[in-house]
Structures are given as structure tokens and as C-alpha cells.
Amino acid sequence: MGKLDGRVVIITGAARGQGEQEARLFRAEGAAVVVADVLDDQGESLAKEIGATYVHLDVGEEADWQAAVAAAKETYGRLDGLVNNAGILRFNTLADTPLDEFMQVVRVNQVGCFLGIKSVATELADGGTIVNTASYTGLTGMAAVGAYAATKHAVLGLTRVAALELADRGIRVNAMCPGAIDTAMSNPAQLDPNADAAEMTEALDGLYRKLVPLGRIGRPEEVARLALFLTCADSSYITGQPFVIDGGWLAGVSVV
Ligand code: NAD
């Protein structure tokens, strides 16, 4: 028995990183999964490997959302869940951030989450779930990621409002707030095919040893387990909440 037997879930940005691990875990727990991304080759190959369906979905495009939801329903006959995972990060101080760059981040992280909720709201079966991927920076500030932090704060607002609006159908909406997680986003060197992944993770663990109480960077598989908890019946009485998964980073500062 899997924790998601019989459920149909769309996961955005699922071609790699946290979304990929969510797709793998959800399949292993019995869900039918729609892998959605703009990285078509990677997404298609993952979907083939795990027995999922791939759809090209740019989360900022409403027509892509309609097509993705239609594909999920045509292929599997129903829709029970959405993980809004797709996101982008840009580094700049606010003073140096061009408006175009700010809007690009808003389009993917904030508009993408809004369109996801809007597109599935009437299509989800009663008792369905939405898990939005916010961030540690959805709850606190971090210099040089102003556009990103603004959108992740917005994701928490969308999460709370959606939870209130969809509760009467038993649809639960929660958010994950990861700290630093070992994916291409926090470690772009991962995209280099010649790079040694284990070596890079070790180097990152070294960097985060001092910053994070648990002394290492998080793993995408750990975030996937939180997404599973929020999508399955184990979290049946939880809605509208942000869940921090950050190795204790947000707990406070230590002077010893
Ligand atoms: P990642 O860069 O490996 O994955 C992001 C995925 O989103 C990629 O597959 C990418 O192709 C996809 N994507 C980007 N723009 C898209 C668009 N317009 N439409 C559809 N898909 C698109 O990074 P990740 O760490 O796996 O990121 C997953 C989520 O976790 C993001 O929302 C990110 O903001 C959040 N997050 C990451 C960290 C971290 O340290 N890695 C920390 C906190 C929150």
C-alpha cells in the first residue's frame, strides 16, 4: 500500500532538483504523476523512467496550465493534487535589480503559483491537495535576493487565502519553506556534466557547517518527504500553513 495510491498529482519544475525527487517519491508511493517543466528532454526522460506523463508547462502561461490540467484528466481521469515547485532565483541588491529581472522572478515564482492554484481549483477532486514551494526567504530577509524573497512571501499569502477558499471541499493548501537545498539552484555547478556531484555536496556541507545548526545543506529527497506528508492523508487536519525545512537555520543565531 502506497501513501498516494489512486491519486493523480501534477508537479511543476519536475525535470530536476526537488521536483524530480518529488516525482520519484510520489510514483513510489502509488500516485500517477504528471511531470511538468520547460526542460522537455530532461522531463520526458524522467517521466519515461518512472512511468509518469510529461507535459511542457511554462508556469507563467495560462494556456499551458489549461493544457496540463486537461492532459492529466484525459490520461488518468481525475486530478487530486498539485505541487507548485517551479521557481527561479536571481542575485542582485534591490538598488541594482533591473525591473525586467524583478518581473521575470515574479512571473515564474508568484504568477506561476497563482495560475497553478487558479487552474486546478475547480478541477481538483474533493479532498485534494495543493503544496506550494515557498522558501526560508518567504519568512525572513536575505540580502541580494530581494525579488526572490518578495515572491516567496507572496506564495505564503496565496497559500493562506487558497486554504480558506477551498476548505469547504476538503481541499488542503500548504507551503514548504526550504532553507539551502543541494540542487542546481543553490549550486549551479551541478549543471556541469563533468563536475563531481559527491565532491560538490561535500564542499557545500562544509560551507553550511557553520551557518546551519544541523551542520549541512539539505537534500532534495528530504523536501520530497515533506511534500509527500502534505499531499497524503498523514496531514489530513493541516491547511494554510508554512512548513520550514532548513536544518534549524531560522531558529535563531548562536553566539557560542
Ligand atoms: P532547480 O533549479 O533545480 O529546479 C527548478 C525547476 O523549475 C527546473 O526544473 C526548472 O526548469 C523549472 N522551471 C523554471 N522556470 C520554469 C517555468 N517558467 N515553468 C516551469 N518550470 C520552470 O531548483 P530547486 O531547488 O529544485 O527548486 C525547486 C523549488 O524550490 C523552487 O521553487 C525554489 O525556489 C525552491 N527553493 C529552493 C531552495 C534551494 O536551496 N535549492 C531553497 C528554497 C526554496
Tab-separated table of C-alpha atoms and ligand atoms in Angstrom:
chain	number	residue	atom	x	y	z
A	1	MET	CA	0.000	0.000	0.000
A	2	GLY	CA	1.403	3.390	-1.011
A	3	LYS	CA	0.520	6.643	0.729
A	4	LEU	CA	-0.738	8.096	-2.568
A	5	ASP	CA	-2.415	5.067	-4.133
A	6	GLY	CA	-5.033	6.123	-6.689
A	7	ARG	CA	-4.137	9.809	-6.576
A	8	VAL	CA	-3.178	11.910	-9.591
A	9	VAL	CA	-0.711	14.742	-8.967
A	10	ILE	CA	0.835	17.433	-11.199
A	11	ILE	CA	4.340	18.525	-10.144
A	12	THR	CA	5.784	21.641	-11.795
A	13	GLY	CA	9.506	22.131	-12.366
A	14	ALA	CA	9.814	18.377	-12.002
A	15	ALA	CA	12.546	17.728	-14.567
A	16	ARG	CA	15.284	18.121	-11.949
A	17	GLY	CA	16.069	19.093	-8.362
A	18	GLN	CA	13.385	18.939	-5.688
A	19	GLY	CA	10.599	18.443	-8.235
A	20	GLU	CA	12.369	15.408	-9.670
A	21	GLN	CA	12.694	13.841	-6.218
A	22	GLU	CA	9.037	14.604	-5.506
A	23	ALA	CA	8.032	12.910	-8.774
A	24	ARG	CA	10.143	9.828	-7.941
A	25	LEU	CA	8.802	9.550	-4.376
A	26	PHE	CA	5.176	10.150	-5.339
A	27	ARG	CA	5.384	7.433	-8.014
A	28	ALA	CA	6.959	5.066	-5.488
A	29	GLU	CA	4.029	5.812	-3.145
A	30	GLY	CA	1.476	4.874	-5.812
A	31	ALA	CA	0.499	8.223	-7.358
A	32	ALA	CA	0.028	8.790	-11.066
A	33	VAL	CA	2.318	11.764	-11.729
A	34	VAL	CA	2.308	14.471	-14.362
A	35	VAL	CA	5.861	15.781	-14.674
A	36	ALA	CA	5.625	19.402	-15.864
A	37	ASP	CA	8.547	21.617	-16.856
A	38	VAL	CA	10.096	23.718	-19.599
A	39	LEU	CA	13.114	21.359	-19.785
A	40	ASP	CA	11.460	18.997	-22.245
A	41	ASP	CA	14.281	16.474	-22.811
A	42	GLN	CA	15.008	16.007	-19.097
A	43	GLY	CA	11.332	15.941	-18.170
A	44	GLU	CA	10.442	13.424	-20.851
A	45	SER	CA	13.295	11.131	-19.955
A	46	LEU	CA	12.400	11.232	-16.232
A	47	ALA	CA	8.730	10.567	-16.992
A	48	LYS	CA	9.679	7.577	-19.146
A	49	GLU	CA	11.964	6.193	-16.440
A	50	ILE	CA	9.420	6.396	-13.599
A	51	GLY	CA	6.245	5.678	-15.587
A	52	ALA	CA	4.790	9.184	-15.465
A	53	THR	CA	3.382	11.567	-18.086
A	54	TYR	CA	5.374	14.584	-19.246
A	55	VAL	CA	3.792	17.903	-20.238
A	56	HIS	CA	5.522	21.087	-21.366
A	57	LEU	CA	4.293	23.696	-18.868
A	58	ASP	CA	5.684	27.190	-18.550
A	59	VAL	CA	4.038	28.137	-15.263
A	60	GLY	CA	3.693	31.765	-16.361
A	61	GLU	CA	1.453	30.800	-19.305
A	62	GLU	CA	-2.231	30.297	-18.535
A	63	ALA	CA	-2.824	28.323	-21.765
A	64	ASP	CA	-0.070	25.860	-20.760
A	65	TRP	CA	-1.828	25.325	-17.438
A	66	GLN	CA	-5.147	24.585	-19.130
A	67	ALA	CA	-3.421	22.067	-21.416
A	68	ALA	CA	-1.597	20.410	-18.486
A	69	VAL	CA	-4.769	20.004	-16.432
A	70	ALA	CA	-6.606	18.643	-19.493
A	71	ALA	CA	-3.752	16.180	-20.130
A	72	ALA	CA	-3.873	14.948	-16.529
A	73	LYS	CA	-7.632	14.386	-16.706
A	74	GLU	CA	-7.561	12.769	-20.152
A	75	THR	CA	-4.719	10.433	-19.187
A	76	TYR	CA	-5.758	9.490	-15.655
A	77	GLY	CA	-9.431	10.521	-15.431
A	78	ARG	CA	-9.089	12.764	-12.366
A	79	LEU	CA	-6.846	15.230	-10.539
A	80	ASP	CA	-6.113	15.079	-6.808
A	81	GLY	CA	-3.034	17.174	-6.244
A	82	LEU	CA	-0.662	19.873	-7.379
A	83	VAL	CA	2.851	20.627	-6.194
A	84	ASN	CA	3.763	24.156	-7.288
A	85	ASN	CA	7.515	23.608	-7.295
A	86	ALA	CA	8.885	25.519	-10.319
A	87	GLY	CA	10.960	28.524	-9.353
A	88	ILE	CA	13.909	30.704	-10.316
A	89	LEU	CA	16.437	32.700	-8.305
A	90	ARG	CA	18.355	35.839	-9.275
A	91	PHE	CA	21.037	37.510	-7.161
A	92	ASN	CA	21.097	41.310	-7.003
A	93	THR	CA	20.732	44.052	-4.445
A	94	LEU	CA	17.402	45.849	-4.738
A	95	ALA	CA	19.174	49.002	-5.911
A	96	ASP	CA	20.811	47.061	-8.745
A	97	THR	CA	17.836	44.914	-9.784
A	98	PRO	CA	16.557	45.835	-13.262
A	99	LEU	CA	12.756	45.946	-13.443
A	100	ASP	CA	12.803	43.240	-16.129
A	101	GLU	CA	14.665	40.877	-13.820
A	102	PHE	CA	12.276	41.582	-10.933
A	103	MET	CA	9.288	40.881	-13.187
A	104	GLN	CA	10.874	37.692	-14.540
A	105	VAL	CA	11.123	36.313	-10.994
A	106	VAL	CA	7.570	37.450	-10.196
A	107	ARG	CA	6.286	35.790	-13.383
A	108	VAL	CA	7.655	32.353	-12.531
A	109	ASN	CA	7.536	32.218	-8.735
A	110	GLN	CA	4.431	34.266	-7.949
A	111	VAL	CA	2.273	34.357	-11.089
A	112	GLY	CA	3.156	30.691	-11.687
A	113	CYS	CA	1.874	29.744	-8.234
A	114	PHE	CA	-1.261	31.875	-8.667
A	115	LEU	CA	-2.039	30.374	-12.092
A	116	GLY	CA	-1.471	26.885	-10.701
A	117	ILE	CA	-3.964	27.402	-7.892
A	118	LYS	CA	-6.441	29.097	-10.242
A	119	SER	CA	-6.159	26.380	-12.888
A	120	VAL	CA	-6.651	23.398	-10.584
A	121	ALA	CA	-9.101	24.915	-8.062
A	122	THR	CA	-12.265	23.784	-9.828
A	123	GLU	CA	-10.656	20.647	-11.306
A	124	LEU	CA	-9.317	19.032	-8.135
A	125	ALA	CA	-11.365	16.230	-6.651
A	126	ASP	CA	-12.841	16.985	-3.220
A	127	GLY	CA	-10.208	16.184	-0.592
A	128	GLY	CA	-7.401	17.203	-2.946
A	129	THR	CA	-4.189	18.983	-2.013
A	130	ILE	CA	-2.002	21.840	-3.165
A	131	VAL	CA	1.568	22.186	-1.910
A	132	ASN	CA	3.272	25.464	-2.761
A	133	THR	CA	7.047	25.782	-2.633
A	134	ALA	CA	7.947	28.994	-0.848
A	135	SER	CA	11.293	29.338	0.898
A	136	TYR	CA	13.088	30.198	4.090
A	137	THR	CA	13.174	33.660	2.456
A	138	GLY	CA	9.368	33.651	2.462
A	139	LEU	CA	9.604	34.172	6.229
A	140	THR	CA	12.731	36.271	6.654
A	141	GLY	CA	15.017	38.533	4.683
A	142	MET	CA	18.236	37.671	2.908
A	143	ALA	CA	20.435	40.286	1.264
A	144	ALA	CA	20.802	40.119	-2.534
A	145	VAL	CA	17.671	38.048	-3.196
A	146	GLY	CA	15.019	40.785	-2.928
A	147	ALA	CA	12.902	39.790	-5.921
A	148	TYR	CA	13.009	36.145	-4.904
A	149	ALA	CA	12.174	36.850	-1.244
A	150	ALA	CA	9.275	39.109	-2.252
A	151	THR	CA	7.748	36.370	-4.414
A	152	LYS	CA	8.217	33.715	-1.744
A	153	HIS	CA	6.469	35.936	0.840
A	154	ALA	CA	3.669	36.264	-1.739
A	155	VAL	CA	3.461	32.467	-2.091
A	156	LEU	CA	2.639	32.244	1.624
A	157	GLY	CA	-0.162	34.806	1.172
A	158	LEU	CA	-1.581	32.823	-1.735
A	159	THR	CA	-1.332	29.636	0.336
A	160	ARG	CA	-3.344	31.055	3.216
A	161	VAL	CA	-6.059	32.570	1.012
A	162	ALA	CA	-6.382	29.411	-1.114
A	163	ALA	CA	-6.650	27.303	2.050
A	164	LEU	CA	-9.580	29.420	3.221
A	165	GLU	CA	-11.300	29.454	-0.162
A	166	LEU	CA	-11.013	25.717	-0.848
A	167	ALA	CA	-11.545	24.282	2.636
A	168	ASP	CA	-15.265	23.697	2.142
A	169	ARG	CA	-14.420	20.976	-0.406
A	170	GLY	CA	-11.832	19.444	1.906
A	171	ILE	CA	-9.014	20.706	-0.314
A	172	ARG	CA	-5.925	21.461	1.761
A	173	VAL	CA	-3.297	24.020	0.758
A	174	ASN	CA	0.071	24.251	2.497
A	175	ALA	CA	3.521	25.628	1.779
A	176	MET	CA	7.055	24.374	2.195
A	177	CYS	CA	9.830	26.778	3.213
A	178	PRO	CA	13.152	25.123	2.437
A	179	GLY	CA	16.450	26.602	3.573
A	180	ALA	CA	19.509	25.778	1.469
A	181	ILE	CA	18.935	22.586	-0.528
A	182	ASP	CA	21.521	20.817	-2.675
A	183	THR	CA	20.155	21.421	-6.178
A	184	ALA	CA	21.265	23.387	-9.228
A	185	MET	CA	19.579	26.467	-7.770
A	186	SER	CA	21.920	26.750	-4.798
A	187	ASN	CA	24.789	25.052	-6.620
A	188	PRO	CA	24.773	25.853	-10.361
A	189	ALA	CA	27.984	23.822	-10.773
A	190	GLN	CA	25.673	20.780	-10.696
A	191	LEU	CA	24.734	21.658	-14.268
A	192	ASP	CA	28.308	20.979	-15.395
A	193	PRO	CA	28.297	17.389	-16.733
A	194	ASN	CA	31.975	16.991	-15.788
A	195	ALA	CA	31.522	18.072	-12.168
A	196	ASP	CA	31.818	15.510	-9.358
A	197	ALA	CA	28.450	15.612	-7.538
A	198	ALA	CA	29.665	13.973	-4.313
A	199	GLU	CA	32.625	16.347	-4.106
A	200	MET	CA	30.352	19.369	-4.603
A	201	THR	CA	27.920	18.228	-1.913
A	202	GLU	CA	30.815	17.757	0.486
A	203	ALA	CA	32.051	21.275	-0.258
A	204	LEU	CA	28.570	22.689	0.339
A	205	ASP	CA	28.207	20.761	3.590
A	206	GLY	CA	31.462	22.414	4.660
A	207	LEU	CA	30.077	25.849	3.826
A	208	TYR	CA	26.830	25.251	5.711
A	209	ARG	CA	28.501	23.562	8.705
A	210	LYS	CA	28.880	26.949	10.392
A	211	LEU	CA	25.686	28.564	9.076
A	212	VAL	CA	23.098	25.892	9.794
A	213	PRO	CA	22.582	24.239	13.226
A	214	LEU	CA	22.299	20.745	11.710
A	215	GLY	CA	25.625	21.424	10.019
A	216	ARG	CA	24.950	20.614	6.373
A	217	ILE	CA	22.958	21.597	3.299
A	218	GLY	CA	19.555	19.909	2.882
A	219	ARG	CA	18.915	17.182	0.328
A	220	PRO	CA	16.123	17.398	-2.267
A	221	GLU	CA	14.930	13.960	-1.106
A	222	GLU	CA	14.226	15.484	2.342
A	223	VAL	CA	11.996	18.175	0.816
A	224	ALA	CA	10.240	15.485	-1.236
A	225	ARG	CA	9.331	13.679	2.003
A	226	LEU	CA	7.732	16.879	3.347
A	227	ALA	CA	5.804	17.285	0.074
A	228	LEU	CA	4.600	13.696	0.466
A	229	PHE	CA	3.456	14.354	4.050
A	230	LEU	CA	1.490	17.421	2.933
A	231	THR	CA	-0.057	15.559	-0.021
A	232	CYS	CA	-1.086	12.352	1.746
A	233	ALA	CA	-3.607	11.640	4.499
A	234	ASP	CA	-0.953	11.891	7.250
A	235	SER	CA	-1.557	15.673	7.196
A	236	SER	CA	-5.368	15.404	6.990
A	237	TYR	CA	-6.079	18.158	9.583
A	238	ILE	CA	-3.462	20.646	8.364
A	239	THR	CA	-4.153	23.502	5.968
A	240	GLY	CA	-2.989	27.054	5.307
A	241	GLN	CA	0.409	26.613	6.950
A	242	PRO	CA	4.055	27.211	6.077
A	243	PHE	CA	6.440	24.333	6.922
A	244	VAL	CA	10.072	25.278	7.435
A	245	ILE	CA	12.636	22.653	6.401
A	246	ASP	CA	16.006	24.295	6.921
A	247	GLY	CA	18.191	22.332	9.355
A	248	GLY	CA	17.406	24.882	12.065
A	249	TRP	CA	18.675	27.932	10.179
A	250	LEU	CA	15.624	30.028	11.085
A	251	ALA	CA	15.692	29.028	14.758
A	252	GLY	CA	17.950	31.947	15.634
A	253	VAL	CA	21.583	32.859	15.956
A	254	SER	CA	24.142	31.176	18.139
A	255	VAL	CA	26.892	33.152	19.860
A	256	VAL	CA	28.802	30.137	21.175
B	1	NAD	P1	16.161	23.756	-9.721
B	1	NAD	O1	16.656	24.978	-10.410
B	1	NAD	O2	16.974	22.520	-9.780
B	1	NAD	O3	14.696	23.379	-10.233
B	1	NAD	C1	13.752	24.315	-10.639
B	1	NAD	C2	12.907	23.695	-11.743
B	1	NAD	O4	11.914	24.657	-12.139
B	1	NAD	C3	13.739	23.356	-13.003
B	1	NAD	O5	13.423	22.064	-13.451
B	1	NAD	C4	13.303	24.428	-13.989
B	1	NAD	O6	13.387	24.031	-15.354
B	1	NAD	C5	11.862	24.668	-13.553
B	1	NAD	N1	11.349	25.942	-14.062
B	1	NAD	C6	11.956	27.154	-14.091
B	1	NAD	N2	11.170	28.054	-14.688
B	1	NAD	C7	10.035	27.397	-15.051
B	1	NAD	C8	8.841	27.787	-15.700
B	1	NAD	N3	8.649	29.055	-16.135
B	1	NAD	N4	7.867	26.868	-15.881
B	1	NAD	C9	8.052	25.587	-15.471
B	1	NAD	N5	9.170	25.156	-14.858
B	1	NAD	C10	10.142	26.057	-14.658
B	1	NAD	O7	15.952	24.219	-8.206
B	1	NAD	P2	15.184	23.527	-6.969
B	1	NAD	O8	15.976	23.785	-5.765
B	1	NAD	O9	14.780	22.145	-7.265
B	1	NAD	O10	13.895	24.459	-6.879
B	1	NAD	C11	12.601	23.966	-6.625
B	1	NAD	C12	11.800	24.967	-5.804
B	1	NAD	O11	12.369	25.051	-4.501
B	1	NAD	C13	11.802	26.387	-6.356
B	1	NAD	O12	10.522	26.947	-6.196
B	1	NAD	C14	12.775	27.102	-5.464
B	1	NAD	O13	12.535	28.491	-5.407
B	1	NAD	C15	12.542	26.419	-4.145
B	1	NAD	N6	13.624	26.523	-3.171
B	1	NAD	C16	14.869	26.064	-3.443
B	1	NAD	C17	15.865	26.186	-2.490
B	1	NAD	C18	17.267	25.661	-2.723
B	1	NAD	O14	18.175	25.984	-1.925
B	1	NAD	N7	17.522	24.875	-3.714
B	1	NAD	C19	15.582	26.781	-1.263
B	1	NAD	C20	14.303	27.255	-1.027
B	1	NAD	C21	13.308	27.121	-1.979
